[in-house]
Short mmCIF file of C-alpha atoms in Angstrom, two decimals:
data_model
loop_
_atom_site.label_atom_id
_atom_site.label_comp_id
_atom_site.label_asym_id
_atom_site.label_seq_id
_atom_site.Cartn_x
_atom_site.Cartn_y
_atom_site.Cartn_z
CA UNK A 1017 78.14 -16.19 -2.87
CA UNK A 1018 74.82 -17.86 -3.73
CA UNK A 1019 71.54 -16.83 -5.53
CA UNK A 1020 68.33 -17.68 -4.41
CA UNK A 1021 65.96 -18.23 -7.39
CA UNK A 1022 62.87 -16.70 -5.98
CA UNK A 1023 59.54 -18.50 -8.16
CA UNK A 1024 57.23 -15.18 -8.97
CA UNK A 1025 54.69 -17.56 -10.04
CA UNK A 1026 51.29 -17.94 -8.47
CA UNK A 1027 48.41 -20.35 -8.44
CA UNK A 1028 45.44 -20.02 -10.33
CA UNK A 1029 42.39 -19.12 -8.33
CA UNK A 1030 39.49 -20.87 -8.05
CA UNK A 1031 36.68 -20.19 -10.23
CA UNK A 1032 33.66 -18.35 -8.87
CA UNK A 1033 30.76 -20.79 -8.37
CA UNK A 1034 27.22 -20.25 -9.45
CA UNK A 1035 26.17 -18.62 -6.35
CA UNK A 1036 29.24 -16.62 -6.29
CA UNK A 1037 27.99 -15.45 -9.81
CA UNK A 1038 24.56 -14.75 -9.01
CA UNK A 1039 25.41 -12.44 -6.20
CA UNK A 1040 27.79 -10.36 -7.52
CA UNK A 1041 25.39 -9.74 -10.26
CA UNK A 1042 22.51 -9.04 -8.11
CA UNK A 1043 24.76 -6.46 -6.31
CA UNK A 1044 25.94 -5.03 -9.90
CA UNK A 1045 21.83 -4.43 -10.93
CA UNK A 1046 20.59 -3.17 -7.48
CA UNK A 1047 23.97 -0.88 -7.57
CA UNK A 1048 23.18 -0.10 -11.39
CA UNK A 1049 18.97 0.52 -10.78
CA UNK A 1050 19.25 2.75 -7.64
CA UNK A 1051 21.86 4.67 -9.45
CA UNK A 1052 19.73 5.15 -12.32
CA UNK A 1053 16.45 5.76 -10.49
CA UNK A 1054 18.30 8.62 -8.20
CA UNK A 1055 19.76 10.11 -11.28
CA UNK A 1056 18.15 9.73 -14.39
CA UNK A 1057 14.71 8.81 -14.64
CA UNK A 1058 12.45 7.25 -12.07
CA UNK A 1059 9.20 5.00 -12.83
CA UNK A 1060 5.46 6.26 -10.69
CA UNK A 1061 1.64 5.58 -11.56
CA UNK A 1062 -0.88 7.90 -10.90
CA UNK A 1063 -3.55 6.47 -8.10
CA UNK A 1064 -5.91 9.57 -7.57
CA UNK A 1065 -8.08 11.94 -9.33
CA UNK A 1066 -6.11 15.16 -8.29
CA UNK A 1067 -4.70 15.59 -11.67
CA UNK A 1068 -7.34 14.30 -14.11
CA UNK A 1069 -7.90 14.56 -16.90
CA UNK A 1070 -4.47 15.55 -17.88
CA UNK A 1071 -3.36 12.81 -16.23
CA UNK A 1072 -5.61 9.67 -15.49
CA UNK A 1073 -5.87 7.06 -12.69
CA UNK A 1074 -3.99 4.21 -13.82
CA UNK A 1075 -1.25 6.10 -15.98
CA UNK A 1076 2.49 5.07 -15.58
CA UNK A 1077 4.77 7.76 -16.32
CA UNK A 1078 8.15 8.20 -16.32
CA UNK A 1079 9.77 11.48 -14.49
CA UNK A 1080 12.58 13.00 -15.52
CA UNK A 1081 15.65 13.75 -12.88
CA UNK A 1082 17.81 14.93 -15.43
CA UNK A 1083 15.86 18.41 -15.95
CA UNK A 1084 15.66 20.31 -12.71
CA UNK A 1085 18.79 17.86 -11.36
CA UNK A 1086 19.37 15.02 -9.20
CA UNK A 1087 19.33 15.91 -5.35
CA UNK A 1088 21.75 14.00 -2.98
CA UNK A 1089 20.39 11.70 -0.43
CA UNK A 1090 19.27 13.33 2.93
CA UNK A 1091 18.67 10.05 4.50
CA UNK A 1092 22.03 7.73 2.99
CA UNK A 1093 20.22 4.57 5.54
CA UNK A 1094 17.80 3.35 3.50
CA UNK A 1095 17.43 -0.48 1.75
CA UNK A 1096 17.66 0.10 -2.01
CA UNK A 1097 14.98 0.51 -4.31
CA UNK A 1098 12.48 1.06 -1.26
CA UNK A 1099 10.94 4.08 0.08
CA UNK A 1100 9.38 4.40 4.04
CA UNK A 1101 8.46 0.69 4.13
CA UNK A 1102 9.65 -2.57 3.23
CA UNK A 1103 8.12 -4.62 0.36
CA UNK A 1104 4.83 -5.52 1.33
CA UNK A 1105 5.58 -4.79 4.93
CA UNK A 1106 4.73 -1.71 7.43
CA UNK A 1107 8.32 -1.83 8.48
CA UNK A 1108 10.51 1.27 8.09
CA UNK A 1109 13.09 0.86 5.23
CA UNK A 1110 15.51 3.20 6.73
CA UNK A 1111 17.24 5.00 9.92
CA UNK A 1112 17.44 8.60 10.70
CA UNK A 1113 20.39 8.25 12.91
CA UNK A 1114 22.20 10.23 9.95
CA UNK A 1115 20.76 12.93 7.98
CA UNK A 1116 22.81 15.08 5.78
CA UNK A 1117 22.56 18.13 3.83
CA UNK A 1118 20.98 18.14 0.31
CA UNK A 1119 22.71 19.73 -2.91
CA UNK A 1120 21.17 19.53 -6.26
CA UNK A 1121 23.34 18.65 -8.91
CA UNK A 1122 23.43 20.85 -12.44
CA UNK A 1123 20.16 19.87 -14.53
CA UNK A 1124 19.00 21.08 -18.23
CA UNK A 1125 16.18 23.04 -16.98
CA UNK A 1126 14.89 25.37 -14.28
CA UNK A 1127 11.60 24.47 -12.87
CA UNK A 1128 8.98 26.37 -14.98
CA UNK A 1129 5.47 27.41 -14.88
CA UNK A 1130 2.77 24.73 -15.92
CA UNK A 1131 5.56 21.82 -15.45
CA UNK A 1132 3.86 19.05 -14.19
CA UNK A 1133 6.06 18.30 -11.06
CA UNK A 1134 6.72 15.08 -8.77
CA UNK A 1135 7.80 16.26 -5.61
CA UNK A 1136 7.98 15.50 -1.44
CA UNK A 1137 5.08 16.67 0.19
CA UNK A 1138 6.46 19.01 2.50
CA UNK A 1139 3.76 18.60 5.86
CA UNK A 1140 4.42 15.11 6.20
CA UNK A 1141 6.87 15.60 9.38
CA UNK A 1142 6.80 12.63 10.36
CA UNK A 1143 9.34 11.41 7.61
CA UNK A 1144 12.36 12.81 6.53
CA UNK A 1145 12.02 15.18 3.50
CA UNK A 1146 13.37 13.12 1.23
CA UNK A 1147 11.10 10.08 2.17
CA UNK A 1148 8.25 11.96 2.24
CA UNK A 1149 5.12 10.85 -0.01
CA UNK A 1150 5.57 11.67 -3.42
CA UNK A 1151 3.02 13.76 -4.91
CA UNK A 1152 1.99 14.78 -8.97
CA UNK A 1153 0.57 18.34 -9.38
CA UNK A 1154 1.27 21.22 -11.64
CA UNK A 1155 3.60 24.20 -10.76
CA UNK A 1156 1.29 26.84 -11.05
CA UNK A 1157 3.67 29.78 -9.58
CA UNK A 1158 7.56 29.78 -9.69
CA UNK A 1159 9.63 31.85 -6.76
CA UNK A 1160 9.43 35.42 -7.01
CA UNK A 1161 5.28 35.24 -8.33
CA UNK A 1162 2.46 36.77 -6.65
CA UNK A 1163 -0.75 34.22 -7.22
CA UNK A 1164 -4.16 35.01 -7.42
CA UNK A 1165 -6.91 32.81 -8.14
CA UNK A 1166 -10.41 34.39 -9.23
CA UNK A 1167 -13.49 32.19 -10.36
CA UNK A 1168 -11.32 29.61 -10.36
CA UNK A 1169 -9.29 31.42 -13.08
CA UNK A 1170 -5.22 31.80 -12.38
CA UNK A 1171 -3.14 34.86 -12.37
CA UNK A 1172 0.45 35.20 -11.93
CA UNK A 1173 1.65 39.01 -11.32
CA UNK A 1174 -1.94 40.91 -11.98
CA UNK A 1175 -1.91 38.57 -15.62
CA UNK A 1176 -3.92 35.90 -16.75
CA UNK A 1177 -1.94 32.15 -16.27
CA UNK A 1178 -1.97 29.61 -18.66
CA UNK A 1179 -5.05 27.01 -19.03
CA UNK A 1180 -4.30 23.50 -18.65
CA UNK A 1181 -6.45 21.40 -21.17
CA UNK A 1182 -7.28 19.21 -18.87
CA UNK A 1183 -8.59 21.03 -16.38
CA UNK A 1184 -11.39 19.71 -14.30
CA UNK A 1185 -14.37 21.35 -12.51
CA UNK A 1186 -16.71 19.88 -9.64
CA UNK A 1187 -20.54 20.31 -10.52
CA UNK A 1188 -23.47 18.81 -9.48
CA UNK A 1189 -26.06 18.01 -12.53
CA UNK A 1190 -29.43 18.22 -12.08
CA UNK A 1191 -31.49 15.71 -13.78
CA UNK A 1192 -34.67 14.95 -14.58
CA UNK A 1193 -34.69 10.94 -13.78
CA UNK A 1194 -31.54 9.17 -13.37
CA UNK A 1195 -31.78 6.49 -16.15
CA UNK A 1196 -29.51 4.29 -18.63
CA UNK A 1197 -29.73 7.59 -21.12
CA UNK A 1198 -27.65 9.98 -18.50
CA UNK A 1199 -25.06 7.20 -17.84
CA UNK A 1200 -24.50 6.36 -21.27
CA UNK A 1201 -23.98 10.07 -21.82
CA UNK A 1202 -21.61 9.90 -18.59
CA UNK A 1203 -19.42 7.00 -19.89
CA UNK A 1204 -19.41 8.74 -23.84
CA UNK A 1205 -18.20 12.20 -22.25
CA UNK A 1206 -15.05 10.43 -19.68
CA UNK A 1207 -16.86 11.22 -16.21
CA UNK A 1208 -15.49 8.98 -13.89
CA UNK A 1209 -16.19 8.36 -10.54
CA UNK A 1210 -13.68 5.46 -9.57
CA UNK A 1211 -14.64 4.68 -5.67
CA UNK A 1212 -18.32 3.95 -7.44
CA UNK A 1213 -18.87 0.59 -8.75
CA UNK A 1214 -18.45 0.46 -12.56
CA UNK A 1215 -16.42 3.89 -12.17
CA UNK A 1216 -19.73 6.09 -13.06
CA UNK A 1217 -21.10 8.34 -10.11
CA UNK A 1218 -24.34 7.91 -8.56
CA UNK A 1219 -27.59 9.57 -8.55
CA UNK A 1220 -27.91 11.46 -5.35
CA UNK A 1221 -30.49 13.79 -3.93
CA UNK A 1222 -30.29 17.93 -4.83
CA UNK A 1223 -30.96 20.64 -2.96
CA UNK A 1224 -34.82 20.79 -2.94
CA UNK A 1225 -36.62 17.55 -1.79
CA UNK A 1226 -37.82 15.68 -4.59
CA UNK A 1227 -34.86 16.25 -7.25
CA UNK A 1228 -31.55 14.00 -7.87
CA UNK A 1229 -28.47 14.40 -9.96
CA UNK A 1230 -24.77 13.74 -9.92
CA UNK A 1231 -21.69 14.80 -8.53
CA UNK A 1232 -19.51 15.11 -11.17
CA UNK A 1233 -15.60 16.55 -12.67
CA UNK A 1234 -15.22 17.29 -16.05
CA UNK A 1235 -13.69 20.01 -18.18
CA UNK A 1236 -15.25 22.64 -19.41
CA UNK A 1237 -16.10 21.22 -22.75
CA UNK A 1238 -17.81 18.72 -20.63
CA UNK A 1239 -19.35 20.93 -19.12
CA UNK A 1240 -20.70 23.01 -22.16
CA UNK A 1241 -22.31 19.52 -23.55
CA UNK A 1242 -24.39 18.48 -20.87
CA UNK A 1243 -25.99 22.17 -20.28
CA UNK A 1244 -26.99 22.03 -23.77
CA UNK A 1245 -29.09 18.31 -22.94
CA UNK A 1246 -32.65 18.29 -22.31
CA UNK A 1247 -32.17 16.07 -19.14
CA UNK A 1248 -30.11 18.77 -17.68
CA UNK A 1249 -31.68 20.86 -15.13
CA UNK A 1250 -29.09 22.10 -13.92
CA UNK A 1251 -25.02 22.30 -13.31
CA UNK A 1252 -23.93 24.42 -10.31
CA UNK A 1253 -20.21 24.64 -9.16
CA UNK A 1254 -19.43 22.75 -6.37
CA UNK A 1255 -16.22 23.29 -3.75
CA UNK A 1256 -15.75 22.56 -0.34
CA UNK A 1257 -15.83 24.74 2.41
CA UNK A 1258 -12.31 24.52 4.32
CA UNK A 1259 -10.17 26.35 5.95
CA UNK A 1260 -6.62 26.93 3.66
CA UNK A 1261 -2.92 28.42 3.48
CA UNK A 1262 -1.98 30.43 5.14
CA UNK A 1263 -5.14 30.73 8.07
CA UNK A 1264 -3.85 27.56 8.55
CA UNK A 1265 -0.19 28.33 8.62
CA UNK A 1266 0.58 24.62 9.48
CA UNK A 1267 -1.56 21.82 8.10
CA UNK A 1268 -3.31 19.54 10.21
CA UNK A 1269 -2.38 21.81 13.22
CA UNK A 1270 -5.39 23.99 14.06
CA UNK A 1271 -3.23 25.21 16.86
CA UNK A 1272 -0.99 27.37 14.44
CA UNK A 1273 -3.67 30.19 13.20
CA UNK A 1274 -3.25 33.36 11.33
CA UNK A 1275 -3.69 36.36 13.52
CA UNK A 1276 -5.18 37.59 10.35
CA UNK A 1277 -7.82 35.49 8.83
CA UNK A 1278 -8.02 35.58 5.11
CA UNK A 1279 -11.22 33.05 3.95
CA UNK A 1280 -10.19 32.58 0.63
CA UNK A 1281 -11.88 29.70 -1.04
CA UNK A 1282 -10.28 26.73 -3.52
CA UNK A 1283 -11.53 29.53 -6.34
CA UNK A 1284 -10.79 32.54 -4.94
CA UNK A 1285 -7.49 32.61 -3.30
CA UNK A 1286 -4.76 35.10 -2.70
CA UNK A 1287 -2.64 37.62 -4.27
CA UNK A 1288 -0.59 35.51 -2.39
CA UNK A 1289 3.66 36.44 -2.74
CA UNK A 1290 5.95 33.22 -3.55
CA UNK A 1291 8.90 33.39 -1.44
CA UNK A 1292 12.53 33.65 -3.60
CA UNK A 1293 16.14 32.98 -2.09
CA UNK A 1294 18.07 35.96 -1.20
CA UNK A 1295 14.32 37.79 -0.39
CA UNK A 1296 14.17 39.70 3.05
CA UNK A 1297 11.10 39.42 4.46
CA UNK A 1298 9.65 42.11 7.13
CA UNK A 1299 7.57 40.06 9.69
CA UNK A 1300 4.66 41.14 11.27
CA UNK A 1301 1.51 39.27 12.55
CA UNK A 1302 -0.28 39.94 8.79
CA UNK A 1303 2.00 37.80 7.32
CA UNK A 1304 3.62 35.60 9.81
CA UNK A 1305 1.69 32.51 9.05
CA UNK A 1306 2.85 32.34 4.96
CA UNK A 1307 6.33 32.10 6.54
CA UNK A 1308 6.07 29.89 9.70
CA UNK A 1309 6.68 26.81 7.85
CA UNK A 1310 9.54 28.64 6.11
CA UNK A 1311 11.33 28.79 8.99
CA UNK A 1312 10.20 26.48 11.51
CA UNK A 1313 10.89 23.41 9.22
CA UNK A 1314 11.89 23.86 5.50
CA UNK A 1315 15.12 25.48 6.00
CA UNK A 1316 16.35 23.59 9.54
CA UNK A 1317 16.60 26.14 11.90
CA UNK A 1318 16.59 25.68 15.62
CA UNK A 1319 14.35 26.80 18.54
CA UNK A 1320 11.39 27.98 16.21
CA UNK A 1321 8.07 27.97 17.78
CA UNK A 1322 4.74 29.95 16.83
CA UNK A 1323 3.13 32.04 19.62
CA UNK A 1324 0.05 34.78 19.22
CA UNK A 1325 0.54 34.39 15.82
CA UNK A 1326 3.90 35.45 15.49
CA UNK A 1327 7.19 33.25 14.97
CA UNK A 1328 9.67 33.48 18.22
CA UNK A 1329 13.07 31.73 17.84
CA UNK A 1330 14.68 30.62 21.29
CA UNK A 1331 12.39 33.30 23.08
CA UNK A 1332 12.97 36.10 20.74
CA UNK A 1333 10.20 37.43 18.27
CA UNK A 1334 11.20 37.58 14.66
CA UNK A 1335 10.57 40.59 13.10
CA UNK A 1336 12.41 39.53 9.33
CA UNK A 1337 13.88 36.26 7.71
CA UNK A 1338 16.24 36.01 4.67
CA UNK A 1339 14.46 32.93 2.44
CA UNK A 1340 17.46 30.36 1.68
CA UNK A 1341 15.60 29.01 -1.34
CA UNK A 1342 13.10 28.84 -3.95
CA UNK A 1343 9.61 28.05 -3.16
CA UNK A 1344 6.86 27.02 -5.51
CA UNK A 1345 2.85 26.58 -5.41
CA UNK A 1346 1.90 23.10 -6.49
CA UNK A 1347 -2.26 22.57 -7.98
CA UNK A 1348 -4.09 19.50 -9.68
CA UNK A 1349 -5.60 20.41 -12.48
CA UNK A 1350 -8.92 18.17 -10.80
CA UNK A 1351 -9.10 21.95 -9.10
CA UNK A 1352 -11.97 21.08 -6.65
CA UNK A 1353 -10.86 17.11 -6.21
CA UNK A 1354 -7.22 18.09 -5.14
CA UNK A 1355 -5.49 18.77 -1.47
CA UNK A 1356 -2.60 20.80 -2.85
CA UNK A 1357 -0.72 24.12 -2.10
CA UNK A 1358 -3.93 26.01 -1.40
CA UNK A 1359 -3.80 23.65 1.58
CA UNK A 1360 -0.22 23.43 2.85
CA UNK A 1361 1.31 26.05 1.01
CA UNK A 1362 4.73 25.94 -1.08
CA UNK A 1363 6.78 23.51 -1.91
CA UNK A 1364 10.45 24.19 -1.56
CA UNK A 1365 13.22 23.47 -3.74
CA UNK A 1366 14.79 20.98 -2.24
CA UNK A 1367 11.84 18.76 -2.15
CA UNK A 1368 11.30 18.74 -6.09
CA UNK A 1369 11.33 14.93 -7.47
CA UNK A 1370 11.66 15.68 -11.35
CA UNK A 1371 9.56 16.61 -14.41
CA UNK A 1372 7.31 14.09 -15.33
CA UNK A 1373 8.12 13.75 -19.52
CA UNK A 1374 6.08 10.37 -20.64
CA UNK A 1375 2.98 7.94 -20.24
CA UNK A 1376 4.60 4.67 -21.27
CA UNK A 1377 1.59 2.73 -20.31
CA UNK A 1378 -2.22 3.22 -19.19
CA UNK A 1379 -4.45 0.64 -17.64
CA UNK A 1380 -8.06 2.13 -16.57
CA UNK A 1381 -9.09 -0.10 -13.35
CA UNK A 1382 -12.61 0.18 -14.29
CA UNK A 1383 -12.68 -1.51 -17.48
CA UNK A 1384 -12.79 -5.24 -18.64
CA UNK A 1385 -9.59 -7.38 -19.32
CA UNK A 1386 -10.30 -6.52 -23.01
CA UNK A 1387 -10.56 -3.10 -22.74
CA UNK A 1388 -8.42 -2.46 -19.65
CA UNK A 1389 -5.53 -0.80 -21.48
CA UNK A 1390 -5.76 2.71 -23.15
CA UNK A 1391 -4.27 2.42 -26.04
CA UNK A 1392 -4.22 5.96 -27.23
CA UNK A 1393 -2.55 7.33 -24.00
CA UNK A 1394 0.82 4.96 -24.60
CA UNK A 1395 4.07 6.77 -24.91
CA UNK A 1396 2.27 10.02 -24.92
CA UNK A 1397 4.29 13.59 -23.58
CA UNK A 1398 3.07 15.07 -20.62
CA UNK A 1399 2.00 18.83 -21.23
#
């Protein structure tokens, strides 16, 4: 009998060369960011007006995923880090070959009233929801509110709302010259007009032929100041006249029109009810058009079309609809300079970004290298 000595030992492997080492940390950190960007806290900058002045153009804030709860992917196809396009291309960053269902994981918080909220916008059906454009507005009504808006004033269930500080008004301001005096009192006072060169609006013609004045947003304190200057003629409200949610009951197609016309304004809008999951809703051509989207596109049901103002599935009129989430009405606080809920209606649950918590860092594009950063908006909390 003979015993094979078997040799257990093995030879060493080759050390990793420097490309080897460079990739598989590259993989580690785009692994590591996306993680961290779909599940903790996310990095956006604020490019328009709808939200000023709470927020500014040229803020960078950082939103919070960790309070309302990280959703899962819809579209798992995408190239990291990217959202719709490529870097610095117009090519799509992802494929919608597979699209599954969403599920938000346990957060610290419940969306709230007055939260200022990054979210999908919900119209863009082009996309899928979760690449949809991100927007920044302020949750203004929660599920289960009725909303009313009168001179511009909020109310949520017959009450008064809460006041953002920030809140903005259009006017135009009479004048009597536009001169050096009125701008300077323009810059001193924050109005901002950032499309206009130097960022200060220009003198335009009013109503009756021979006087000018500006279109300008400002707060109310604003506001109060220049009616109390002697080169103020004047400061009348200004809003545009559209057409809004729900006589629209899908935005951007005129086709889909309330059989019952509404004509609220940007200031004078609703009661309007906020649809809540669980809710049983009676349909009937008064209200069909606050639900069309509802069902049609938020909550992926098959067959939906609208016709005479009434939602038909496969043929067959609806006459109710259980609501399988939470909905929410979105605003800027720039109330007349904002295209926002009062245009496309709710926002629903499963399109809700985060909470944005912090301004780490303000640059204002219309001032001079010196003066570009804002010092006294870094690291600030976002009320």
């Amino acid at each position: 009998m003979s015993l094979l000595k078997t040799d257990h030992t093995t030879a060493p492997q080759a050390p990793k060369t420097k490309s080897r080492e460079w990739a598989d940390s590259l993989i580690f950190a785009i692994v590591a960011a996306t993680l961290i960007r779909w599940a903790t806290f996310e990095a956006y900058t604020i490019p328009s007006p709808s939200m000023e002045a709470s927020l500014l153009v040229g803020d960078y804030l950082f939103v919070s995923k960790l309070h309302y709860g990280p959703i899962t992917p819809q579209t798992p196809l995408q190239v990291p880090l990217t959202h719709q396009t490529l870097w610095g291309t117009g090519l799509k960053s992802y494929s919608d070959l597979i699209q599954l269902p969403t599920f938000r994981l346990p957060g610290f918080s419940e969306i709230k009233r007055n939260d200022v909220v990054v979210f999908h916008v919900p119209h863009e059906s082009q996309y899928p929801a979760d690449l949809r454009t991100n927007y920044i507005k302020r949750c203004v009504a929660v599920a289960g509110d009725t909303l009313e808006i009168r001179d511009g004033k909020v109310f949520l269930n017959g009450k008064p709302g809460e006041t953002p500080p920030g809140l903005q008004t259009t006017y135009f301001m009479q004048v009597d010259s536009p001169n050096d005096e009125v701008l300077a009192a323009l810059r001193s006072q924050g109005v901002v007009e950032y499309e206009a060169p130097g960022g200060l609006p220009l003198a335009v013609p009013g109503p009756t032929p021979g006087t000018y004045g500006y279109t300008i947003s400002c707060t109310q304190a604003t506001a109060d100041y220049f009616k109390k200057q002697p080169y103020v003629k004047g400061l009348t409200v200004l809003q545009p006249q559209v057409q809004l949610f729900p006589d629209v009951a899908d935005f951007h197609n005129s086709m889909a029109l309330s059989a019952t016309p509404r004509n609220w304004s940007l200031d004078n809008y609703g009661p309007l009810p906020i649809p809540k999951k669980g809710q049983v809703i009676n349909l009937s051509p008064a209200n069909a058009a606050i639900y069309f989207k509802i069902v049609a596109r938020y909550e992926h049901n098959e067959g939906v079309t609208w016709q005479d103002g009434m939602i038909y599935q496969n043929g067959n009129m609806l006459t109710s609809y259980t609501i399988k989430q939470n909905y929410y009405m979105m605003m800027g606080d720039n109330r007349h300079n904002s295209e926002d809920s009062r245009f496309w209606g709710f926002v629903p649950e499963d399109h809700v970004v985060g909470k944005a918590v912090l301004i780490w860092l303000s640059m204002d594009p219309n001032a001079d290298f010196w003066h570009r950063i804002r010092w006294n908006r870094l690291f600030n909390i976002i009320h």
